[in-house]
Coordinates of C-alpha atoms and ligand atoms in Angstrom, one line a residue:
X1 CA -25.5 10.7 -1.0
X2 CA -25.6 7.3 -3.0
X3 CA -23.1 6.0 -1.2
X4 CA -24.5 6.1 2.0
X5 CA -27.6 5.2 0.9
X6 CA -27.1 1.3 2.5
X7 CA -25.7 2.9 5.8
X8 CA -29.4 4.6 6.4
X9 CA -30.4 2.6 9.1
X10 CA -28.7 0.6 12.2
X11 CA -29.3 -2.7 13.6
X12 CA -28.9 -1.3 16.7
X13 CA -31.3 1.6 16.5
X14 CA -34.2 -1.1 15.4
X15 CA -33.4 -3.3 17.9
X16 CA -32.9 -0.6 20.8
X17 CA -36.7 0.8 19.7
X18 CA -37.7 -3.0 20.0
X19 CA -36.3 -3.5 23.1
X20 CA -38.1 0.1 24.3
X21 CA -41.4 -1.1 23.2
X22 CA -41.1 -4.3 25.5
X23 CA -38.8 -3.4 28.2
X24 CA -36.4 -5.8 27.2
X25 CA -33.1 -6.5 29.0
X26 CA -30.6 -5.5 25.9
X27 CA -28.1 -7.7 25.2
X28 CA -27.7 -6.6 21.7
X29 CA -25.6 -3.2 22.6
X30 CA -21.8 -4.1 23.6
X31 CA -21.1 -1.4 26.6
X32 CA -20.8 -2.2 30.2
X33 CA -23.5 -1.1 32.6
X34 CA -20.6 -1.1 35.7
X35 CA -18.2 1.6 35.3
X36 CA -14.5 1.9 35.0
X37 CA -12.0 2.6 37.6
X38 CA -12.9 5.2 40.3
X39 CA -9.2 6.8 40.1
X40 CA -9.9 7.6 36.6
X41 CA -13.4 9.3 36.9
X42 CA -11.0 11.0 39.7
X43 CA -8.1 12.1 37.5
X44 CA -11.0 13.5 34.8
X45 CA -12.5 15.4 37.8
X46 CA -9.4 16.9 38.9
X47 CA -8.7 17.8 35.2
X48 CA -11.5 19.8 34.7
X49 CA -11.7 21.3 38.2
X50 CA -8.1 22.5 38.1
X51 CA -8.8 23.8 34.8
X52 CA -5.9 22.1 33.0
X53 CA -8.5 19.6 30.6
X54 CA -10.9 22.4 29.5
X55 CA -9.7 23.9 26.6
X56 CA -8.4 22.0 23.1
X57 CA -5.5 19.7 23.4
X58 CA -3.0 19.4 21.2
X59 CA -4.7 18.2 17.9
X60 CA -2.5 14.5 17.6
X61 CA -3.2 14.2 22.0
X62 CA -1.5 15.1 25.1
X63 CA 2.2 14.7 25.1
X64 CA 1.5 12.7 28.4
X65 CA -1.5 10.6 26.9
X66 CA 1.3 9.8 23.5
X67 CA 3.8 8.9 26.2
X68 CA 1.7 6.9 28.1
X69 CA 0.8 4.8 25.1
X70 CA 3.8 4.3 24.1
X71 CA 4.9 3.0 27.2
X72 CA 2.2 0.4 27.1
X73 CA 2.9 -0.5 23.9
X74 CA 6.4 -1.4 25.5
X75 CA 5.3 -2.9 28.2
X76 CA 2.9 -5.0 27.3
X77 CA 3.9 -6.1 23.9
X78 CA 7.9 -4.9 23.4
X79 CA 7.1 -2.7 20.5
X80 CA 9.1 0.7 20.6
X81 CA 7.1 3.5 19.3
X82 CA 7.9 7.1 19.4
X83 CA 5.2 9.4 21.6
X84 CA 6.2 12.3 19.5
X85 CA 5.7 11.1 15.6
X86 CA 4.2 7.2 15.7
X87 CA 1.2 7.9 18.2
X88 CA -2.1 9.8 17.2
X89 CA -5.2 10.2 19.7
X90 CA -8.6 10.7 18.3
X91 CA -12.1 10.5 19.3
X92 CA -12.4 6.7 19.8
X93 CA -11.0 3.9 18.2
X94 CA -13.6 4.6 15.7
X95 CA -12.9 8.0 14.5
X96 CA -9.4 7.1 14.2
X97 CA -10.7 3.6 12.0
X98 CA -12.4 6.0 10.0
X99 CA -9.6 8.4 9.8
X100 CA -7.4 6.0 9.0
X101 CA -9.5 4.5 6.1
X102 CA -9.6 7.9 4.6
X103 CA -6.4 9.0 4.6
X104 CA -5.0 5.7 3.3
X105 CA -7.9 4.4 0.9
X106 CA -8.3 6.0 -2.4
X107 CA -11.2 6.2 -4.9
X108 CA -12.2 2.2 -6.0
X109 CA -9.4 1.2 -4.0
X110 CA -10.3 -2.5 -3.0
X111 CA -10.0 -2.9 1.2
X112 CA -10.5 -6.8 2.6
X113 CA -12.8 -7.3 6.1
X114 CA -13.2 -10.7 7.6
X115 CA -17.4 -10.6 7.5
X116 CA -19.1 -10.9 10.2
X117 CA -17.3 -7.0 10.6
X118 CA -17.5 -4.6 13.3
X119 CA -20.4 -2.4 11.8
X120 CA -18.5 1.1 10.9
X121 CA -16.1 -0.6 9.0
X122 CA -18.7 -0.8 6.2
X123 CA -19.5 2.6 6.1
X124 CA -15.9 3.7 6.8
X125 CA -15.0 1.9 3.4
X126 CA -18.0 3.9 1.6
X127 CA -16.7 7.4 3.0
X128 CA -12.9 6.5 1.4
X129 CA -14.7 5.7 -2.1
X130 CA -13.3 2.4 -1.2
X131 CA -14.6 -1.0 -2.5
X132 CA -15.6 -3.6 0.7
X133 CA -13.8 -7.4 -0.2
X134 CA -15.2 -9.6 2.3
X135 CA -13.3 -12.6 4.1
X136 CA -15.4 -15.2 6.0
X137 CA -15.2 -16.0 9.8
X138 CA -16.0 -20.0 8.8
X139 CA -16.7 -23.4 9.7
X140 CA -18.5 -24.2 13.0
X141 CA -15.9 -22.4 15.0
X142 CA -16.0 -19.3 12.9
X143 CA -12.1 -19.3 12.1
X144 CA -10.6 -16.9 9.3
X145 CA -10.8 -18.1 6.4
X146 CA -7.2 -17.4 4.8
X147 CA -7.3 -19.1 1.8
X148 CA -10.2 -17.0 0.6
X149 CA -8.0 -14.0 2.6
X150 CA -5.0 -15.5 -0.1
X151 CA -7.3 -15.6 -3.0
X152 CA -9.1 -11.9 -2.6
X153 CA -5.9 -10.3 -2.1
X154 CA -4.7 -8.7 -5.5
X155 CA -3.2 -5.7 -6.9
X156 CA -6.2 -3.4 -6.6
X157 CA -6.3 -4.3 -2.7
X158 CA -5.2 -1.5 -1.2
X159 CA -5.4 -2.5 2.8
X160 CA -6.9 -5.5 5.3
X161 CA -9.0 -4.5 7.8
X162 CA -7.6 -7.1 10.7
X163 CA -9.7 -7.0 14.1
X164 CA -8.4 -9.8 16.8
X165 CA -10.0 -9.9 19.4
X166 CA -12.6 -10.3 17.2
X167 CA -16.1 -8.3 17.5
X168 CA -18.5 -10.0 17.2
X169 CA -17.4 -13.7 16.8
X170 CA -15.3 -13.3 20.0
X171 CA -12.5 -15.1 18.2
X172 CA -9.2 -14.1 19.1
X173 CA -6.4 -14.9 15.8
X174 CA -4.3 -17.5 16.9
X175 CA -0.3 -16.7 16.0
X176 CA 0.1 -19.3 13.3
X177 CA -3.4 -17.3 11.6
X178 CA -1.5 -13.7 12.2
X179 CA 1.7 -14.8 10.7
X180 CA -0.6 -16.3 7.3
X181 CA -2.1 -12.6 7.5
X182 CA 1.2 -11.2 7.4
X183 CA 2.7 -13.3 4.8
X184 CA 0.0 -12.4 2.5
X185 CA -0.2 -8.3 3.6
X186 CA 4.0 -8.5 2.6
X187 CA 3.8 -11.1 -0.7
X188 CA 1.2 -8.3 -1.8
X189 CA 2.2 -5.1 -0.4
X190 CA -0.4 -4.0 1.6
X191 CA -1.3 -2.3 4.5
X192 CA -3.4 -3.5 7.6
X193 CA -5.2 -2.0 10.2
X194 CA -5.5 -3.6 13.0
X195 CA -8.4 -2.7 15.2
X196 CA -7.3 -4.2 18.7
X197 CA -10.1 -2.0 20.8
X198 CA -10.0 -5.6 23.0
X199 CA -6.4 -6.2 23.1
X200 CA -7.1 -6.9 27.0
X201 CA -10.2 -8.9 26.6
X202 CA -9.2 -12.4 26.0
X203 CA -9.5 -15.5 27.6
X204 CA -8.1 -19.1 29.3
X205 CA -5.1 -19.6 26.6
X206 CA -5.5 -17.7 23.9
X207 CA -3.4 -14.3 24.1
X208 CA -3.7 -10.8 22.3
X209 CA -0.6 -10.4 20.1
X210 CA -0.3 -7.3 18.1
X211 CA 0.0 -8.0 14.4
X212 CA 2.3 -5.2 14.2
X213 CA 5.1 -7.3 16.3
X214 CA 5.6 -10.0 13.7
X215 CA 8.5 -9.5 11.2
X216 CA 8.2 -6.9 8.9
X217 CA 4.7 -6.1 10.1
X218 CA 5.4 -2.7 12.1
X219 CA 6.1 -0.7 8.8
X220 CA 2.7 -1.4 7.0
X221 CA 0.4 -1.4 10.3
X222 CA -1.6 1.0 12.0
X223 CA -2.5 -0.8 15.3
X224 CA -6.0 0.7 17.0
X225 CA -6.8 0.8 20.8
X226 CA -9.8 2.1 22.6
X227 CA -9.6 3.8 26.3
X228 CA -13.6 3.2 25.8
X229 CA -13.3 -0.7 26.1
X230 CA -10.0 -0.7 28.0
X231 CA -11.3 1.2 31.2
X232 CA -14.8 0.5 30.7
X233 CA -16.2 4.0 30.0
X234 CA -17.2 3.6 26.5
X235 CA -18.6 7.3 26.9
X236 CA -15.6 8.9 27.5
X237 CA -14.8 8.3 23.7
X238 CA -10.8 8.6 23.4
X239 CA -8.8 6.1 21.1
X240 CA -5.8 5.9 19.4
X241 CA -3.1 4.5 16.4
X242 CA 0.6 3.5 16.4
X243 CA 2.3 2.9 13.8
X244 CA 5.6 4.0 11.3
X245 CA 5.8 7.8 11.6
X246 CA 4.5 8.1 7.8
X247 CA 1.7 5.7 8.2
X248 CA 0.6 8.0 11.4
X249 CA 1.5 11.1 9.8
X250 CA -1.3 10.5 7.1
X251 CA -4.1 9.7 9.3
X252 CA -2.8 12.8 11.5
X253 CA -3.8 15.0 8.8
X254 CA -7.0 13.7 8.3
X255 CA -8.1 13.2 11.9
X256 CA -7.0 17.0 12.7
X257 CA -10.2 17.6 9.9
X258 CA -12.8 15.7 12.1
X259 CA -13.2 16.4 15.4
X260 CA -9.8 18.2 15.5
X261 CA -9.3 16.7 19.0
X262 CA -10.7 14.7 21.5
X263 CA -12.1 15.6 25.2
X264 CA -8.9 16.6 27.6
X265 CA -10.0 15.5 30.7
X266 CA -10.5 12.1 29.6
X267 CA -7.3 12.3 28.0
X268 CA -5.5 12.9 31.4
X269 CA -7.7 9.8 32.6
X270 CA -6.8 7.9 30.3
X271 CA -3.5 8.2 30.4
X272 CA -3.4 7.2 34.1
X273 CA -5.5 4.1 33.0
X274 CA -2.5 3.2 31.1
X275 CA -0.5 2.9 33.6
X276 CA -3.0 0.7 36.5
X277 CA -0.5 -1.8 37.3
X278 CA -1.0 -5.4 35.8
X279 CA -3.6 -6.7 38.4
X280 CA -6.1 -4.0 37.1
X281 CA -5.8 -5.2 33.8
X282 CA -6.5 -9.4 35.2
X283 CA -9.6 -8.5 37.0
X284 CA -11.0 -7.2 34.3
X285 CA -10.5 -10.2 32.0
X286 CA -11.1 -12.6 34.9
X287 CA -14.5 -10.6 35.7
X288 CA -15.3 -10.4 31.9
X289 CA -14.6 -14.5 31.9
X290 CA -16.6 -15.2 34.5
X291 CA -19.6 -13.4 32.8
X292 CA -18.8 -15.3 29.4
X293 CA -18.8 -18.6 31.2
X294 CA -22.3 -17.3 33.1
X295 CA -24.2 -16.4 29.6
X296 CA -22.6 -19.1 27.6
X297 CA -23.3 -22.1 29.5
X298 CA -27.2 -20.5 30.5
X299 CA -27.3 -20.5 26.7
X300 CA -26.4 -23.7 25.8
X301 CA -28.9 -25.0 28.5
X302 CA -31.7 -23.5 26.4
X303 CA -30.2 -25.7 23.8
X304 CA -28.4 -22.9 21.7
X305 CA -25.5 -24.4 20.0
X306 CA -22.6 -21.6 21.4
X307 CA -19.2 -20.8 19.8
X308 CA -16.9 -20.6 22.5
X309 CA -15.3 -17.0 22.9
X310 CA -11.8 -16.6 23.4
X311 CA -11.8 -12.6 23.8
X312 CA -14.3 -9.3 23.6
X313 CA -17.7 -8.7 25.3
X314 CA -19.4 -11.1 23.0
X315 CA -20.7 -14.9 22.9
X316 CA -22.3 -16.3 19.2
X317 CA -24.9 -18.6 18.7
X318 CA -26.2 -21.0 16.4
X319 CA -30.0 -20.6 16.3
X320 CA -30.4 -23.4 13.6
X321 CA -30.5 -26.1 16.5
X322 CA -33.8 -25.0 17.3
X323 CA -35.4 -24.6 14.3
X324 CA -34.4 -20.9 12.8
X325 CA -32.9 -20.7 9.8
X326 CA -32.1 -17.2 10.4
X327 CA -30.8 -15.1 13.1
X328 CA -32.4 -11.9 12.2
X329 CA -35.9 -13.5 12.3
X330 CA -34.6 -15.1 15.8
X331 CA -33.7 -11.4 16.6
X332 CA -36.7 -9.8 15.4
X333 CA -38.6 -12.0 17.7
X334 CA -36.9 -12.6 20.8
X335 CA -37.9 -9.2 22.4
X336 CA -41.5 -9.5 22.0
X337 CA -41.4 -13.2 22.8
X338 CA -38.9 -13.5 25.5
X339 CA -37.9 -9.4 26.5
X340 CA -34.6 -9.9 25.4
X341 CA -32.7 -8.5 22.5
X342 CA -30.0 -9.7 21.1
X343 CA -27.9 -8.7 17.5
X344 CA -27.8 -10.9 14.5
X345 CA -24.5 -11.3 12.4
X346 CA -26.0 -10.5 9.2
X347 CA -26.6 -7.0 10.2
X348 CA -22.4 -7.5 10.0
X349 CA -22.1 -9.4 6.8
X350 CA -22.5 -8.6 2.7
X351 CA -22.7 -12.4 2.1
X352 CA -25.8 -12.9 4.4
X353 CA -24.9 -16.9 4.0
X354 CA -22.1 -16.2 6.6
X355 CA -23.7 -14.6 9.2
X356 CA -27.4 -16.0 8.3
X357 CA -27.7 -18.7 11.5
X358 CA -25.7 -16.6 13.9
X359 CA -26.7 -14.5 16.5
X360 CA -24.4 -12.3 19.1
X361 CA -25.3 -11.7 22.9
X362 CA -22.9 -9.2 24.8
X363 CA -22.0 -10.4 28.5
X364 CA -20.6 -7.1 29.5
X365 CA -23.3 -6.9 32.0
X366 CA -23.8 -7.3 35.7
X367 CA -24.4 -10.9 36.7
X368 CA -27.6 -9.9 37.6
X369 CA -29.1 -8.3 34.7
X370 CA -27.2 -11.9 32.4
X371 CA -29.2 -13.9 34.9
X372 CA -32.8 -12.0 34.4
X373 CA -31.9 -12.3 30.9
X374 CA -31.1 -16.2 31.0
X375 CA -34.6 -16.1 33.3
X376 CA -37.0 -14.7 30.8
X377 CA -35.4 -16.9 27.7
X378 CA -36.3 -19.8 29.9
X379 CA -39.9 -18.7 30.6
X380 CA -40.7 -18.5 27.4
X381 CA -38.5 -21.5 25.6
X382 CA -36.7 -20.7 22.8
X383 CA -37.6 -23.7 20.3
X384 CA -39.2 -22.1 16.9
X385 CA -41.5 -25.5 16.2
Ligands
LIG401 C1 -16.2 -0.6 20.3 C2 -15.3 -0.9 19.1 C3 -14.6 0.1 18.5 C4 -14.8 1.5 18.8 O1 -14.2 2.0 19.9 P1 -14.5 3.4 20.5 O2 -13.2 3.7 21.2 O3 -15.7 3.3 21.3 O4 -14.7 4.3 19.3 C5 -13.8 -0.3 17.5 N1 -13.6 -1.5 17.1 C6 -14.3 -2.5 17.6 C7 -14.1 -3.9 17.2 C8 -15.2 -2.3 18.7 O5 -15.9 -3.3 19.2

């Protein structure tokens, strides 16, 4: 199909068989290698040993996974939704993205990114017949670029693809950026979706706000989260949307047509996962932080110029410092030269000027594994001249 055509291949599946070759520590994939909570793989256990998880749930999710998301979306963020017509469960915040894209995109319809872009987004914009608009992540601290995001946005723009936390600059949007996304999604009448699969991975002072709380936002959003990166079983593939019940009722209709519904006993886990109380969800960030400040500051000892991240699994470097001009050169290399892989933005980007010098290293790994990592990269020195 000509349209998939420049989907073909993966950054991750050529840097995965890289890493194979040399037995490279991978910090190019962005899953943890710790699991989740033990209640929940208890909950998914029972459900499937009691027998009430093993056949198809209802196609738009458990009525108690609906509820428990919508009681989390109160709790944590004040936003009312209603279990029963403004909550949809899918397969992963992913098949709900792409869901989403198709029921809401139309052929030639324009849909805005900010590049660097989580990598299905691309693809999800092909399979709507959409047309990809790309916003840069810019300047040394890879901040949205919202003039450009004022400028691209016209009357063939049909939606913005909004992801704060921010995969995989690790930027979290500050408020004053969220309400200029806003403005611009009203003054143009469009629609966002707002991936927010790390709405509980941010760090020090910055804070995960839901676009869909500021004013006049919650009719025009649908707001993604992911049980994958919430609970830390990524494998377990359950997501979700909220949003205004027409909004939801669309992507409903399309979502039914791909998997038709996602696995029940993780449903039943996840639900519970909703409800950990608050400490569960401050160990994780403060165990995530402590990994970010673990990687980030062994990579700037190796003289790696490193964005600071405010949320996600992810730290970005600037390999220019040492003499790339490139990050998927630096990429390309690293495994054979150091065993370590790592994933360069421009696998991310259709301007390959924004993500050219930048290079992304997940930290969502045991401190053990980030520190044989940070070990070999010292053996072998890092500088290209
Ligand atoms: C991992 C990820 C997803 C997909 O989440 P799943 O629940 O695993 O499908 C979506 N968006 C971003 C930004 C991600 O990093």
């Amino acid at each position: 199909m000509p349209r998939m055509a420049e989907h073909t291949t993966s950054i991750f599946a050529e840097m995965s068989t890289l890493a194979l070759e040399v037995g490279a520590v991978n910090l190019g994939q962005g899953f943890p290698d710790t699991d989740g909570p033990q209640e929940l793989k208890d909950v998914a256990k029972a459900a499937i040993q009691d027998g009430r998880g093993n056949q198809y749930p209802p196609p738009h999710g458990l009525p108690l996974l609906r509820e428990a998301i919508a009681v989390h979306q109160r709790r944590f963020y004040g936003l009312e939704v209603d279990p029963a017509s403004e909550v949809v469960v899918g397969t992963g915040a992913s098949e709900v993205i792409q869901a989403a894209l198709l029921a809401l995109v139309d052929d030639g319809d324009e849909v805005v990114l900010f590049e660097p872009w989580f990598d299905i987004y691309a693809a999800g914009v092909s399979l709507a017949r959409g047309v990809r608009v790309g916003v840069p992540m810019a300047g040394p601290a890879l901040r949205p670029d919202l003039d450009r995001l004022r400028e691209v946005v016209t009357p063939r723009t049909r939606l913005i693809l909004l992801n704060s936390p921010h995969n995989p600059t690790g930027v979290v949007f500050t408020p004053a950026e969220l309400a200029e996304v806003a403005r611009i999604a009203i003054d143009n009448d469009v629609l966002v979706i707002a991936d927010e699969a790390y709405e509980h991975l941010w760090f020090d002072a910055s804070r995960h706000v839901p676009l869909a709380t500021l004013p006049g936002m919650w009719d025009r959003t649908v707001t993604v989260g992911s049980g994958g990166k919430t609970f830390s079983f990524t494998g377990w593939k359950v997501g979700w949307a909220t949003g205004p019940r027409e909004l939801i009722a669309a992507v409903r209709v399309v979502r039914q047509h791909l998997s038709y519904v996602s696995g029940g006993p993780f449903q039943y886990a996840m639900a519970h996962g909703l409800g950990l109380p608050d400490e569960y969800f401050e160990d994780f960030r403060a165990d995530l932080a402590a990994k970010r400040d673990l990687l980030s500051a062994g990579l700037a000892d190796l003289g790696l110029s490193v964005v600071a991240t405010q949320g996600t699994y992810f730290v970005t470097t600037d390999v220019r410092g040492l003499g790339y001009s490139d990050g998927l050169e630096f990429c390309r290399t690293l495994p054979g030269r150091a065993g370590v892989v790592a994933i360069p933005h421009q696998a991310f980007c259709d301007d390959e000027s924004v993500g050219a010098p930048y290079v992304r290293w997940a930290f969502c790994k045991q401190e053990s594994v980030l520190r044989d990592a940070l070990d070999r990269l010292g053996s072998a020195g890092l500088d290209a001249r």
